[in-house]
CSV table of C-alpha atoms in Angstrom, one decimal:
chain,number,residue,atom,x,y,z
A,1,MET,CA,0.0,0.0,0.0
A,2,SER,CA,1.4,3.4,-1.0
A,3,LYS,CA,2.3,5.9,1.6
A,4,ILE,CA,-0.3,8.7,2.2
A,5,LYS,CA,1.0,12.0,1.0
A,6,THR,CA,-0.1,15.3,2.4
A,7,SER,CA,0.6,18.9,1.7
A,8,PHE,CA,-0.4,22.3,3.1
A,9,PHE,CA,-2.6,24.7,1.1
A,10,CYS,CA,-3.8,28.2,1.6
A,11,GLN,CA,-7.6,28.2,1.6
A,12,ASN,CA,-7.7,31.8,0.3
A,13,CYS,CA,-5.3,31.7,-2.7
A,14,GLY,CA,-4.4,28.0,-3.1
A,15,THR,CA,-0.6,28.4,-2.6
A,16,SER,CA,1.0,25.1,-1.4
A,17,PHE,CA,3.6,24.7,1.4
A,18,SER,CA,5.7,21.9,2.6
A,19,LYS,CA,4.9,22.6,6.2
A,20,TRP,CA,2.4,24.6,8.2
A,21,GLN,CA,2.9,28.3,8.9
A,22,GLY,CA,0.7,31.0,10.4
A,23,GLN,CA,0.7,33.5,7.5
A,24,CYS,CA,0.5,32.8,3.7
A,25,HIS,CA,3.4,34.8,2.1
A,26,ALA,CA,1.5,34.9,-1.2
A,27,CYS,CA,-1.8,36.6,-0.1
A,28,LYS,CA,-0.7,37.8,3.4
A,29,GLU,CA,-3.7,36.2,5.1
A,30,TRP,CA,-3.4,34.6,8.6
A,31,ASN,CA,-4.5,31.2,9.7
A,32,THR,CA,-5.7,30.1,6.2
A,33,ILE,CA,-3.2,27.2,5.7
A,34,VAL,CA,-4.6,23.7,6.3
A,35,GLU,CA,-3.2,20.2,5.7
A,36,GLU,CA,-4.8,18.1,2.9
A,37,VAL,CA,-4.3,14.6,1.7
A,38,ILE,CA,-3.0,14.7,-1.9
A,39,GLN,CA,-2.4,10.9,-2.5
A,40,LYS,CA,-4.2,10.1,-5.7
A,41,GLU,CA,-4.8,6.8,-7.5
A,42,GLU,CA,-3.5,6.5,-11.0
A,43,LYS,CA,-6.9,6.7,-12.7
A,44,THR,CA,-9.5,9.3,-13.6
A,45,ALA,CA,-13.2,9.4,-13.2
A,46,TRP,CA,-14.0,10.1,-16.8
A,47,LYS,CA,-12.8,7.4,-19.2
A,48,THR,CA,-12.9,7.5,-23.0
A,49,ALA,CA,-15.0,4.7,-24.5
A,50,SER,CA,-13.0,1.5,-25.0
A,51,ASN,CA,-13.9,1.2,-28.6
A,52,SER,CA,-12.9,4.8,-29.5
A,53,VAL,CA,-9.4,5.7,-30.8
A,54,VAL,CA,-7.7,8.7,-29.4
A,55,LYS,CA,-5.5,10.4,-32.0
A,56,ALA,CA,-2.3,12.0,-30.8
A,57,ALA,CA,-2.0,15.7,-31.6
A,58,LYS,CA,0.4,16.7,-34.4
A,59,PRO,CA,2.1,20.1,-34.9
A,60,LEU,CA,0.7,22.1,-37.8
A,61,LEU,CA,1.9,25.1,-39.7
A,62,ILE,CA,-0.1,28.1,-38.7
A,63,LYS,CA,-1.3,28.7,-42.3
A,64,GLU,CA,-2.7,25.1,-42.3
A,65,ILE,CA,-4.9,25.6,-39.3
A,66,ASP,CA,-8.6,26.0,-40.0
A,67,SER,CA,-9.6,29.5,-39.0
A,68,SER,CA,-13.4,29.1,-39.7
A,69,GLN,CA,-15.8,30.5,-37.2
A,70,GLU,CA,-16.5,28.3,-34.2
A,71,ILE,CA,-20.0,26.8,-34.1
A,72,ARG,CA,-21.9,28.1,-31.1
A,73,LEU,CA,-25.0,26.7,-29.3
A,74,ASN,CA,-27.8,29.3,-28.9
A,75,THR,CA,-28.8,29.5,-25.2
A,76,THR,CA,-32.1,31.2,-26.1
A,77,ASP,CA,-31.1,34.0,-23.8
A,78,SER,CA,-29.9,37.1,-25.7
A,79,GLU,CA,-28.2,38.7,-22.7
A,80,LEU,CA,-26.2,35.5,-22.0
A,81,ASN,CA,-25.4,35.0,-25.7
A,82,ARG,CA,-24.0,38.6,-25.8
A,83,VAL,CA,-21.8,38.1,-22.7
A,84,LEU,CA,-20.5,34.8,-24.0
A,85,GLY,CA,-19.7,36.3,-27.4
A,86,GLY,CA,-22.5,34.7,-29.4
A,87,GLY,CA,-23.4,31.5,-27.5
A,88,LEU,CA,-21.9,28.4,-25.9
A,89,VAL,CA,-18.8,27.0,-27.6
A,90,PRO,CA,-18.9,23.1,-27.8
A,91,GLY,CA,-16.3,21.6,-25.4
A,92,SER,CA,-16.0,24.8,-23.4
A,93,LEU,CA,-16.0,25.1,-19.6
A,94,THR,CA,-17.8,28.2,-18.2
A,95,LEU,CA,-17.7,29.3,-14.5
A,96,LEU,CA,-20.5,31.5,-13.1
A,97,GLY,CA,-19.9,33.2,-9.7
A,98,GLY,CA,-21.9,35.5,-7.6
A,99,GLU,CA,-23.2,36.4,-4.1
A,100,PRO,CA,-25.4,33.8,-2.3
A,101,GLY,CA,-29.0,34.2,-3.2
A,102,ILE,CA,-28.3,36.6,-6.1
A,103,GLY,CA,-29.9,34.2,-8.7
A,104,LYS,CA,-27.2,32.0,-10.2
A,105,SER,CA,-29.1,28.8,-9.9
A,106,THR,CA,-32.3,30.5,-11.1
A,107,LEU,CA,-30.6,31.9,-14.2
A,108,LEU,CA,-29.1,28.5,-15.2
A,109,LEU,CA,-32.2,26.5,-14.4
A,110,GLN,CA,-34.3,29.0,-16.4
A,111,ILE,CA,-32.0,28.6,-19.4
A,112,SER,CA,-31.7,24.8,-19.1
A,113,LEU,CA,-35.5,24.6,-19.1
A,114,LYS,CA,-35.8,26.6,-22.4
A,115,LEU,CA,-32.8,25.0,-24.2
A,116,PRO,CA,-33.6,23.0,-27.3
A,117,TYR,CA,-30.7,20.7,-26.4
A,118,LYS,CA,-30.7,17.6,-24.2
A,119,THR,CA,-29.5,19.2,-20.9
A,120,LEU,CA,-28.3,17.5,-17.6
A,121,TYR,CA,-28.7,19.8,-14.6
A,122,VAL,CA,-26.6,18.3,-11.7
A,123,SER,CA,-27.3,19.8,-8.3
A,124,GLY,CA,-25.4,19.1,-5.1
A,125,GLU,CA,-27.2,21.7,-3.0
A,126,GLU,CA,-30.9,21.1,-3.6
A,127,SER,CA,-33.1,18.0,-3.9
A,128,GLN,CA,-35.1,17.1,-7.1
A,129,LYS,CA,-38.3,18.2,-5.4
A,130,GLN,CA,-36.9,21.7,-4.5
A,131,ILE,CA,-35.7,22.2,-8.1
A,132,LYS,CA,-39.1,21.0,-9.4
A,133,MET,CA,-40.9,23.6,-7.3
A,134,ARG,CA,-38.7,26.4,-8.6
A,135,ALA,CA,-39.0,25.1,-12.2
A,136,GLU,CA,-42.8,25.2,-12.0
A,137,ARG,CA,-42.6,28.8,-11.1
A,138,ILE,CA,-40.3,29.6,-14.1
A,139,VAL,CA,-41.2,27.3,-16.9
A,140,PRO,CA,-43.9,24.7,-16.0
A,141,ASN,CA,-42.8,21.9,-18.5
A,142,SER,CA,-39.6,21.0,-20.3
A,143,ASP,CA,-38.9,18.0,-22.6
A,144,ASN,CA,-35.1,18.4,-22.7
A,145,CYS,CA,-34.0,19.1,-19.1
A,146,TYR,CA,-32.9,16.2,-16.8
A,147,ILE,CA,-32.3,16.8,-13.1
A,148,LEU,CA,-29.7,14.8,-11.1
A,149,THR,CA,-28.9,15.3,-7.4
A,150,GLU,CA,-25.4,13.9,-6.9
A,151,THR,CA,-22.1,15.1,-5.6
A,152,LYS,CA,-19.7,12.2,-6.5
A,153,THR,CA,-18.1,12.6,-9.9
A,154,GLN,CA,-17.9,8.9,-10.5
A,155,ASN,CA,-21.7,8.6,-10.3
A,156,ILE,CA,-22.2,11.8,-12.4
A,157,PHE,CA,-20.1,10.5,-15.2
A,158,LYS,CA,-21.9,7.1,-15.1
A,159,GLN,CA,-25.2,8.9,-15.7
A,160,ILE,CA,-23.6,11.1,-18.4
A,161,GLN,CA,-22.4,8.0,-20.3
A,162,GLU,CA,-25.9,6.5,-20.1
A,163,MET,CA,-28.0,9.5,-21.3
A,164,GLN,CA,-25.4,11.3,-23.5
A,165,PRO,CA,-26.4,15.0,-22.8
A,166,GLU,CA,-25.6,17.9,-25.1
A,167,ILE,CA,-25.0,20.4,-22.3
A,168,VAL,CA,-24.0,19.7,-18.6
A,169,ILE,CA,-24.7,22.2,-15.8
A,170,ILE,CA,-23.0,21.7,-12.3
A,171,ASP,CA,-24.5,23.4,-9.3
A,172,SER,CA,-22.0,23.8,-7.7
A,173,ILE,CA,-18.3,22.9,-8.2
A,174,GLN,CA,-17.7,23.3,-4.4
A,175,THR,CA,-20.1,20.5,-3.6
A,176,LEU,CA,-18.5,17.9,-5.9
A,177,HIS,CA,-16.0,15.3,-4.7
A,178,THR,CA,-14.1,12.4,-6.2
A,179,ASP,CA,-13.0,9.1,-4.5
A,180,TYR,CA,-9.5,9.5,-5.8
A,181,ILE,CA,-8.7,12.4,-3.5
A,182,GLU,CA,-9.0,11.9,0.3
A,183,SER,CA,-10.2,15.3,1.4
A,184,SER,CA,-13.5,16.9,2.0
A,185,ALA,CA,-15.7,18.5,-0.7
A,186,GLY,CA,-14.8,22.2,-1.3
A,187,SER,CA,-11.2,21.8,-0.4
A,188,ILE,CA,-8.4,23.0,-2.7
A,189,SER,CA,-7.4,19.6,-4.0
A,190,GLN,CA,-11.0,18.4,-4.5
A,191,ILE,CA,-12.0,21.5,-6.5
A,192,ARG,CA,-8.8,21.2,-8.6
A,193,GLU,CA,-9.3,17.5,-9.3
A,194,CYS,CA,-13.1,17.7,-10.0
A,195,THR,CA,-12.5,20.6,-12.4
A,196,THR,CA,-9.7,18.6,-14.2
A,197,GLU,CA,-12.0,15.6,-14.7
A,198,LEU,CA,-14.8,17.9,-16.1
A,199,ILE,CA,-12.3,19.6,-18.5
A,200,LYS,CA,-11.2,16.2,-19.7
A,201,PHE,CA,-14.8,15.2,-20.3
A,202,ALA,CA,-15.7,18.4,-22.1
A,203,LYS,CA,-12.7,18.4,-24.4
A,204,GLU,CA,-13.0,14.7,-25.3
A,205,THR,CA,-16.8,14.7,-25.9
A,206,ASN,CA,-17.2,18.3,-27.2
A,207,VAL,CA,-20.0,18.9,-24.6
A,208,PRO,CA,-20.1,22.3,-23.0
A,209,VAL,CA,-20.1,22.4,-19.2
A,210,ILE,CA,-21.3,25.3,-17.0
A,211,LEU,CA,-20.1,25.4,-13.4
A,212,ILE,CA,-21.6,27.5,-10.6
A,213,GLY,CA,-19.0,28.7,-8.1
A,214,HIS,CA,-19.2,30.2,-4.6
A,215,ILE,CA,-17.5,33.4,-3.7
A,216,THR,CA,-15.5,34.5,-0.6
A,217,LYS,CA,-16.4,37.4,1.6
A,218,ASP,CA,-14.1,39.6,-0.5
A,219,GLY,CA,-16.2,38.9,-3.6
A,220,THR,CA,-13.6,36.7,-5.4
A,221,ILE,CA,-14.5,33.2,-6.5
A,222,ALA,CA,-13.9,30.6,-3.8
A,223,GLY,CA,-11.2,28.0,-4.2
A,224,PRO,CA,-7.7,28.1,-5.7
A,225,LYS,CA,-7.0,30.9,-8.2
A,226,ILE,CA,-6.0,28.2,-10.7
A,227,LEU,CA,-9.7,27.4,-11.0
A,228,GLU,CA,-10.2,30.6,-13.0
A,229,HIS,CA,-7.1,29.8,-15.1
A,230,MET,CA,-8.4,26.3,-15.9
A,231,VAL,CA,-11.8,27.2,-17.3
A,232,ASP,CA,-12.5,29.0,-20.6
A,233,THR,CA,-14.9,31.6,-19.4
A,234,VAL,CA,-15.5,33.3,-16.1
A,235,LEU,CA,-18.8,35.1,-15.6
A,236,GLN,CA,-19.8,37.3,-12.6
A,237,PHE,CA,-23.4,37.7,-11.5
A,238,GLU,CA,-23.7,41.0,-9.6
A,239,GLY,CA,-26.5,43.0,-8.0
A,240,ASP,CA,-28.1,43.9,-4.7
A,241,ARG,CA,-30.6,41.5,-3.3
A,242,ASN,CA,-32.7,44.4,-2.2
A,243,HIS,CA,-33.1,45.6,-5.8
A,244,VAL,CA,-34.6,43.8,-8.8
A,245,TYR,CA,-31.8,44.4,-11.3
A,246,ARG,CA,-28.9,42.0,-11.9
A,247,ILE,CA,-25.8,42.5,-14.0
A,248,LEU,CA,-23.9,39.7,-15.7
A,249,ARG,CA,-20.3,40.5,-16.5
A,250,SER,CA,-17.5,38.6,-18.3
A,251,LEU,CA,-14.2,38.6,-16.4
A,252,LYS,CA,-12.5,36.1,-18.7
A,253,ASN,CA,-13.5,34.8,-22.1
A,254,ARG,CA,-11.3,32.8,-24.5
A,255,PHE,CA,-14.0,33.0,-27.2
A,256,GLY,CA,-15.1,36.6,-27.1
A,257,SER,CA,-14.8,40.1,-25.5
A,258,THR,CA,-14.6,40.7,-21.7
A,259,ALA,CA,-16.3,44.1,-22.0
A,260,GLU,CA,-19.8,42.9,-22.7
A,261,LEU,CA,-22.6,43.4,-20.2
A,262,GLY,CA,-26.0,41.6,-19.6
A,263,ILE,CA,-28.8,43.1,-17.5
A,264,TYR,CA,-31.7,41.1,-16.0
A,265,GLU,CA,-34.7,42.0,-13.8
A,266,MET,CA,-35.6,39.6,-11.0
A,267,LEU,CA,-39.3,38.8,-11.1
A,268,GLY,CA,-41.5,36.3,-9.3
A,269,ASN,CA,-41.4,33.9,-12.3
A,270,GLY,CA,-37.7,34.2,-12.9
A,271,LEU,CA,-35.2,36.6,-14.5
A,272,ARG,CA,-36.4,38.9,-17.4
A,273,GLU,CA,-33.9,40.0,-20.0
A,274,VAL,CA,-33.6,43.8,-20.2
A,275,ASP,CA,-33.3,44.7,-23.9
A,276,ASN,CA,-33.1,48.5,-23.3
A,277,PRO,CA,-31.1,49.1,-20.1
A,278,SER,CA,-31.1,52.9,-20.7
A,279,GLU,CA,-34.8,52.9,-19.5
A,280,ILE,CA,-33.8,51.6,-16.1
A,281,LEU,CA,-30.6,53.6,-15.7
A,282,ILE,CA,-32.3,57.0,-16.2
A,283,SER,CA,-34.7,57.9,-13.4
A,284,HIS,CA,-38.1,59.4,-14.2
A,285,LYS,CA,-38.8,62.7,-12.4
A,286,ASP,CA,-41.7,65.1,-12.6
A,287,GLU,CA,-39.6,68.3,-12.4
A,288,GLU,CA,-36.1,69.4,-13.4
A,289,LEU,CA,-33.6,69.0,-10.6
A,290,SER,CA,-30.1,70.4,-10.3
A,291,GLY,CA,-27.1,68.1,-10.1
A,292,THR,CA,-28.1,65.5,-12.7
A,293,ALA,CA,-26.7,64.9,-16.2
A,294,ILE,CA,-27.0,62.1,-18.7
A,295,ALA,CA,-23.9,60.5,-20.1
A,296,CYS,CA,-23.6,58.2,-23.1
A,297,THR,CA,-21.2,55.3,-22.4
A,298,LEU,CA,-20.3,52.0,-24.0
A,299,GLU,CA,-20.2,48.6,-22.4
A,300,GLY,CA,-18.6,46.3,-25.0
A,301,MET,CA,-20.6,46.8,-28.2
A,302,ARG,CA,-23.7,48.2,-26.4
A,303,PRO,CA,-24.3,52.0,-25.9
A,304,LEU,CA,-25.9,52.9,-22.6
A,305,MET,CA,-27.4,56.2,-21.5
A,306,ILE,CA,-26.8,56.6,-17.7
A,307,GLU,CA,-27.6,59.2,-15.2
A,308,ILE,CA,-24.9,61.0,-13.2
A,309,GLN,CA,-26.1,62.5,-9.9
A,310,SER,CA,-24.0,65.0,-8.0
A,311,LEU,CA,-24.4,67.0,-4.7
A,312,VAL,CA,-22.1,69.9,-3.9
A,313,SER,CA,-22.6,71.5,-0.5
A,314,SER,CA,-20.5,73.5,2.0
A,315,ALA,CA,-18.2,71.4,4.1
A,316,VAL,CA,-19.3,71.1,7.7
A,317,TYR,CA,-16.0,69.7,8.9
A,318,GLY,CA,-12.5,71.0,8.2
A,319,THR,CA,-11.7,68.5,5.5
A,320,PRO,CA,-14.2,68.3,2.6
A,321,GLN,CA,-15.6,64.9,1.7
A,322,ARG,CA,-15.2,63.3,-1.7
A,323,SER,CA,-17.6,60.3,-2.0
A,324,THR,CA,-18.4,58.3,-5.2
A,325,THR,CA,-20.6,55.4,-6.1
A,326,GLY,CA,-19.9,53.6,-9.4
A,327,TYR,CA,-17.2,56.1,-10.4
A,328,ASN,CA,-13.4,56.2,-9.8
A,329,ALA,CA,-12.7,58.3,-6.7
A,330,LYS,CA,-9.3,59.4,-7.9
A,331,ARG,CA,-10.7,60.5,-11.3
A,332,LEU,CA,-13.3,62.6,-9.4
A,333,ASN,CA,-10.5,64.3,-7.5
A,334,MET,CA,-8.7,65.0,-10.7
A,335,ILE,CA,-11.8,66.6,-12.3
A,336,LEU,CA,-12.4,68.7,-9.2
A,337,ALA,CA,-8.7,70.0,-9.4
A,338,VAL,CA,-9.2,70.8,-13.1
A,339,LEU,CA,-12.4,72.8,-12.4
A,340,GLU,CA,-10.6,74.7,-9.6
A,341,LYS,CA,-7.4,75.4,-11.5
A,342,ARG,CA,-8.6,75.8,-15.1
A,343,ALA,CA,-12.1,77.0,-14.8
A,344,GLY,CA,-11.9,79.1,-11.6
A,345,PHE,CA,-14.6,77.3,-9.6
A,346,ARG,CA,-14.0,77.3,-5.8
A,347,LEU,CA,-14.8,73.7,-4.8
A,348,GLY,CA,-11.9,73.1,-2.4
A,349,THR,CA,-14.0,73.9,0.6
A,350,LYS,CA,-17.1,72.0,-0.4
A,351,ASP,CA,-18.3,68.4,0.0
A,352,VAL,CA,-18.8,66.6,-3.3
A,353,PHE,CA,-20.9,63.4,-3.6
A,354,LEU,CA,-21.2,61.6,-6.9
A,355,ASN,CA,-23.5,58.7,-7.8
A,356,VAL,CA,-24.1,56.6,-11.0
A,357,THR,CA,-27.7,55.5,-10.9
A,358,GLY,CA,-28.8,51.9,-11.5
A,359,GLY,CA,-26.1,50.3,-9.3
A,360,ILE,CA,-23.5,49.9,-12.1
A,361,SER,CA,-19.8,50.8,-12.1
A,362,VAL,CA,-18.5,52.7,-15.1
A,363,GLU,CA,-14.9,53.0,-16.2
A,364,ASP,CA,-15.5,54.7,-19.5
A,365,THR,CA,-13.7,58.1,-19.5
A,366,ALA,CA,-16.4,59.4,-21.9
A,367,ILE,CA,-18.7,60.2,-18.9
A,368,ASP,CA,-16.2,62.8,-17.6
A,369,LEU,CA,-18.1,65.6,-19.4
A,370,ALA,CA,-21.4,64.5,-17.7
A,371,VAL,CA,-19.6,64.4,-14.3
A,372,VAL,CA,-18.4,68.0,-14.9
A,373,ALA,CA,-21.9,69.1,-15.9
A,374,ALA,CA,-23.6,67.5,-12.9
A,375,ILE,CA,-21.1,69.0,-10.4
A,376,LEU,CA,-21.4,72.5,-11.9
A,377,SER,CA,-25.2,72.2,-12.0
A,378,SER,CA,-25.3,71.3,-8.3
A,379,ASN,CA,-22.8,73.9,-7.4
A,380,GLU,CA,-24.8,76.7,-9.2
A,381,ASP,CA,-28.2,75.0,-8.2
A,382,ILE,CA,-29.3,75.4,-11.9
A,383,PRO,CA,-30.9,72.3,-13.5
A,384,ILE,CA,-29.6,71.2,-16.9
A,385,ALA,CA,-32.2,71.6,-19.6
A,386,GLU,CA,-34.1,68.5,-20.5
A,387,GLY,CA,-32.9,66.7,-23.6
A,388,PHE,CA,-29.2,67.3,-23.0
A,389,CYS,CA,-26.6,64.5,-22.9
A,390,PHE,CA,-22.8,64.3,-22.9
A,391,ALA,CA,-20.0,62.2,-24.3
A,392,GLY,CA,-16.4,63.5,-23.8
A,393,GLU,CA,-13.2,63.0,-21.8
A,394,VAL,CA,-11.8,65.8,-19.7
A,395,GLY,CA,-8.0,66.4,-19.9
A,396,LEU,CA,-5.8,67.9,-17.2
A,397,SER,CA,-5.5,71.3,-19.0
A,398,GLY,CA,-9.3,71.6,-19.1
A,399,GLU,CA,-9.7,70.5,-22.7
A,400,ILE,CA,-12.5,68.2,-23.9
A,401,ARG,CA,-10.9,65.2,-25.6
A,402,PRO,CA,-12.5,63.0,-28.3
A,403,VAL,CA,-13.9,59.6,-27.4
A,404,ASN,CA,-14.2,56.4,-29.6
A,405,ARG,CA,-17.3,55.3,-31.6
A,406,ILE,CA,-18.9,58.7,-31.3
A,407,ASP,CA,-21.4,57.9,-34.1
A,408,GLN,CA,-22.8,55.0,-32.2
A,409,ARG,CA,-23.2,57.1,-29.1
A,410,ILE,CA,-25.0,59.9,-31.0
A,411,GLN,CA,-27.4,57.4,-32.7
A,412,GLU,CA,-28.3,55.9,-29.3
A,413,ALA,CA,-29.0,59.4,-27.8
A,414,GLU,CA,-31.2,60.2,-30.9
A,415,LYS,CA,-33.1,56.9,-30.6
A,416,LEU,CA,-34.0,57.6,-27.0
A,417,GLY,CA,-35.3,61.1,-27.8
A,418,PHE,CA,-32.5,63.4,-26.6
A,419,THR,CA,-32.4,66.7,-28.5
A,420,THR,CA,-28.8,67.9,-27.8
A,421,ILE,CA,-25.5,66.1,-27.3
A,422,LEU,CA,-22.2,67.8,-26.3
A,423,VAL,CA,-19.1,66.2,-27.7
A,424,SER,CA,-15.5,67.2,-28.4
A,425,LYS,CA,-14.9,69.3,-31.5
A,426,HIS,CA,-11.9,67.1,-32.3
A,427,ASN,CA,-14.2,64.1,-32.8
A,428,LYS,CA,-14.6,63.0,-36.4
A,429,ILE,CA,-18.4,62.6,-36.9
A,430,SER,CA,-19.5,60.9,-40.1
A,431,LEU,CA,-23.2,61.0,-39.4
A,432,LYS,CA,-25.4,63.2,-41.6
A,433,ASN,CA,-29.1,64.3,-41.5
A,434,THR,CA,-29.4,63.6,-37.8
A,435,LYS,CA,-32.3,65.1,-35.9
A,436,ILE,CA,-30.3,65.5,-32.7
A,437,LYS,CA,-28.3,68.7,-32.3
A,438,VAL,CA,-24.6,68.0,-32.0
A,439,VAL,CA,-22.7,70.8,-30.0
A,440,LEU,CA,-19.0,70.8,-30.4
A,441,VAL,CA,-17.0,72.0,-27.4
A,442,SER,CA,-13.2,72.3,-26.9
A,443,LYS,CA,-12.8,73.6,-23.3
A,444,ILE,CA,-14.8,73.5,-20.0
A,445,GLU,CA,-15.5,77.2,-20.5
A,446,ASP,CA,-17.5,76.3,-23.7
A,447,VAL,CA,-19.5,73.8,-21.7
A,448,VAL,CA,-20.3,76.4,-19.0
A,449,SER,CA,-21.5,79.0,-21.5
A,450,GLU,CA,-23.6,76.4,-23.4
A,451,LEU,CA,-25.4,75.2,-20.3
A,452,PHE,CA,-25.6,78.3,-18.1
A,453,GLY,CA,-24.6,81.1,-20.3
């Protein structure tokens, strides 16, 4: 009998050590290193059929490699298709993470019930009756979705070989365990080994696999960091459980862009796709209020109209407060310094609060101009005229810099009924015969005179 081998792993970052120590030198966390059994039998849970022949890979000249577009499986969910880059790629491994109770299981169960493909939904957290109760609330009947409640990978692969599904969904990877690793489910070695077995299955059978992953208190996906490196796509499901809107982001995607964004609304009968997110990101008000401005931003290929809210008031304490939600705090400080130095506004002794409505975080510098307009509107207590929107970056010398894909931004603003858009005069605009008025500005002084002059 072989000797049992053990090693020490950090439960936070997955770094291995030869002996126990109090602090992990990789992530600097204390008391996260635990001993785990790593002795493993020389066999794997997923085995290729005995009558099949596995061909060894051969090197090819790069010009000989077939570059035709990868065939994708339509998930019947336009938001998920957009974030994935057009649909599920056969043989791919996708990891979906998010807060507890945010709706990860609901999203994947809802999609699996509507898929036209033979789907196996494996749950290690809920019974078949619990899943059936939720499924009746979402989609009453489905002819293609099979439910399996199992946590041992050997039993899961046995069922897979019998029913030959076209898509496999695992809820969740932290609940799976294999007999070939002598440690508890959710440990570093179990997560790594179970994921390796699923990757081997997906690549050999060309069946896409979707995993649900837990997250830590810091918001990162639980388990070793190598888990995110092993999979092809990492998706993050975000939102506040007290609000109805959810955001699906792509953190890693080997088959598409990582800048795409999907938005859902949580309802009693499941998640609804939001086709026009600008409607929910712009608040509806009965009267004009100071301190609000509409910016045109881009998330991947999708233009969004978002509302920037600002409040400027006299500082009660000696040090003025600078608070932001959904916007980079350092960039806000830079814009305030530009307004003070270049435009002559005395904001050094005032509190400034900034908020991007809808609960989303924006990194696009094209919203700088809307931030400036919102701050000046609140400072002067003069509302911005209805129908105005903004798309421009602010430089350190107070100039308004051009932004990319300005034509697409102008078209989105026109489609949503805006009458005037302020952009940099250095932008090259190719649109003609537009109903929206395009105002070209070069400095902050031009913006002030246009809005309040």
